[in-house]
Amino acid sequence: MYDEHGKYSISMDGGIFYSKFEGAFNDIASKSWCERAKRVIESFGNRKFLMLVNLLELEGGTPGAWDDADRFNKWLNQKNMIAKALVITSSMTKEIERARVPSSRTQNIRYFDNERNATTWLLSQSTFHGE
């Protein structure tokens, strides 16, 4: 048996779901994140929400972790997410994310190099006011 590798945080601010990833993720850490993220998103009920994910300190993931990300995004596609911003500067991680998480292709998603611009874009995607 092996330990969870990778750290994450999840928070909510109004109707924005925030998450940050640090380190290299294995499937134990990714499953933990997915379960916690689902609980938070399900607490919205049918309300619309925005999502900001900071991947600036993500060092990578095992194939199982990327598979979990794709399954999570398939589930997320059935929720009332208006838009998702990914904050990422590593072109390699961005290409891996695009290739390994095809379920996110139908989402209103954009990539940014900082949270400020990501948040500005997210808020511009709707007249969302924390419904």
mmCIF file of N, CA, C and O in Angstrom, residues 1 14 16 32 39 75 81 90 93 105 117 119 122:
data_model
loop_
_atom_site.group_PDB
_atom_site.id
_atom_site.type_symbol
_atom_site.label_atom_id
_atom_site.label_comp_id
_atom_site.label_asym_id
_atom_site.label_seq_id
_atom_site.Cartn_x
_atom_site.Cartn_y
_atom_site.Cartn_z
ATOM 1 N N MET A 1 0.848 -1.181 0.000
ATOM 2 C CA MET A 1 0.000 0.000 0.000
ATOM 3 C C MET A 1 0.895 1.245 0.000
ATOM 4 O O MET A 1 1.972 1.239 0.567
ATOM 5 N N GLY A 14 -18.673 32.830 -2.272
ATOM 6 C CA GLY A 14 -19.905 33.091 -3.001
ATOM 7 C C GLY A 14 -20.212 31.881 -3.854
ATOM 8 O O GLY A 14 -20.270 30.766 -3.362
ATOM 9 N N ILE A 16 -18.234 30.806 -6.307
ATOM 10 C CA ILE A 16 -17.025 30.359 -7.003
ATOM 11 C C ILE A 16 -16.354 29.256 -6.199
ATOM 12 O O ILE A 16 -16.038 29.426 -5.027
ATOM 13 N N SER A 32 -9.226 11.427 -3.345
ATOM 14 C CA SER A 32 -9.584 12.224 -2.170
ATOM 15 C C SER A 32 -10.115 13.590 -2.600
ATOM 16 O O SER A 32 -11.150 14.061 -2.109
ATOM 17 N N ARG A 39 -18.618 16.662 -2.952
ATOM 18 C CA ARG A 39 -19.460 17.039 -1.792
ATOM 19 C C ARG A 39 -19.731 18.537 -1.779
ATOM 20 O O ARG A 39 -20.850 18.979 -1.532
ATOM 21 N N TRP A 75 -18.566 13.812 -14.665
ATOM 22 C CA TRP A 75 -19.579 14.086 -13.635
ATOM 23 C C TRP A 75 -19.903 15.578 -13.615
ATOM 24 O O TRP A 75 -21.070 15.964 -13.578
ATOM 25 N N MET A 81 -22.341 24.171 -13.830
ATOM 26 C CA MET A 81 -21.160 25.016 -13.905
ATOM 27 C C MET A 81 -21.280 25.933 -15.126
ATOM 28 O O MET A 81 -21.506 25.465 -16.237
ATOM 29 N N SER A 90 2.720 25.938 -17.067
ATOM 30 C CA SER A 90 3.494 24.864 -17.676
ATOM 31 C C SER A 90 2.802 24.381 -18.946
ATOM 32 O O SER A 90 1.702 23.830 -18.902
ATOM 33 N N THR A 93 2.178 20.547 -18.764
ATOM 34 C CA THR A 93 1.022 20.164 -17.949
ATOM 35 C C THR A 93 -0.266 20.505 -18.675
ATOM 36 O O THR A 93 -1.229 19.729 -18.657
ATOM 37 N N ARG A 105 -13.574 19.097 -22.741
ATOM 38 C CA ARG A 105 -13.623 19.818 -24.023
ATOM 39 C C ARG A 105 -14.959 20.496 -24.287
ATOM 40 O O ARG A 105 -15.010 21.454 -25.053
ATOM 41 N N ASN A 117 -6.652 37.546 -13.446
ATOM 42 C CA ASN A 117 -7.263 37.534 -14.778
ATOM 43 C C ASN A 117 -8.281 36.416 -14.915
ATOM 44 O O ASN A 117 -9.312 36.579 -15.572
ATOM 45 N N THR A 119 -10.182 35.182 -12.526
ATOM 46 C CA THR A 119 -11.391 35.593 -11.809
ATOM 47 C C THR A 119 -12.164 36.635 -12.603
ATOM 48 O O THR A 119 -13.397 36.559 -12.695
ATOM 49 N N LEU A 122 -13.954 34.791 -15.342
ATOM 50 C CA LEU A 122 -15.064 33.997 -14.806
ATOM 51 C C LEU A 122 -16.285 34.874 -14.540
ATOM 52 O O LEU A 122 -17.398 34.550 -14.948
#
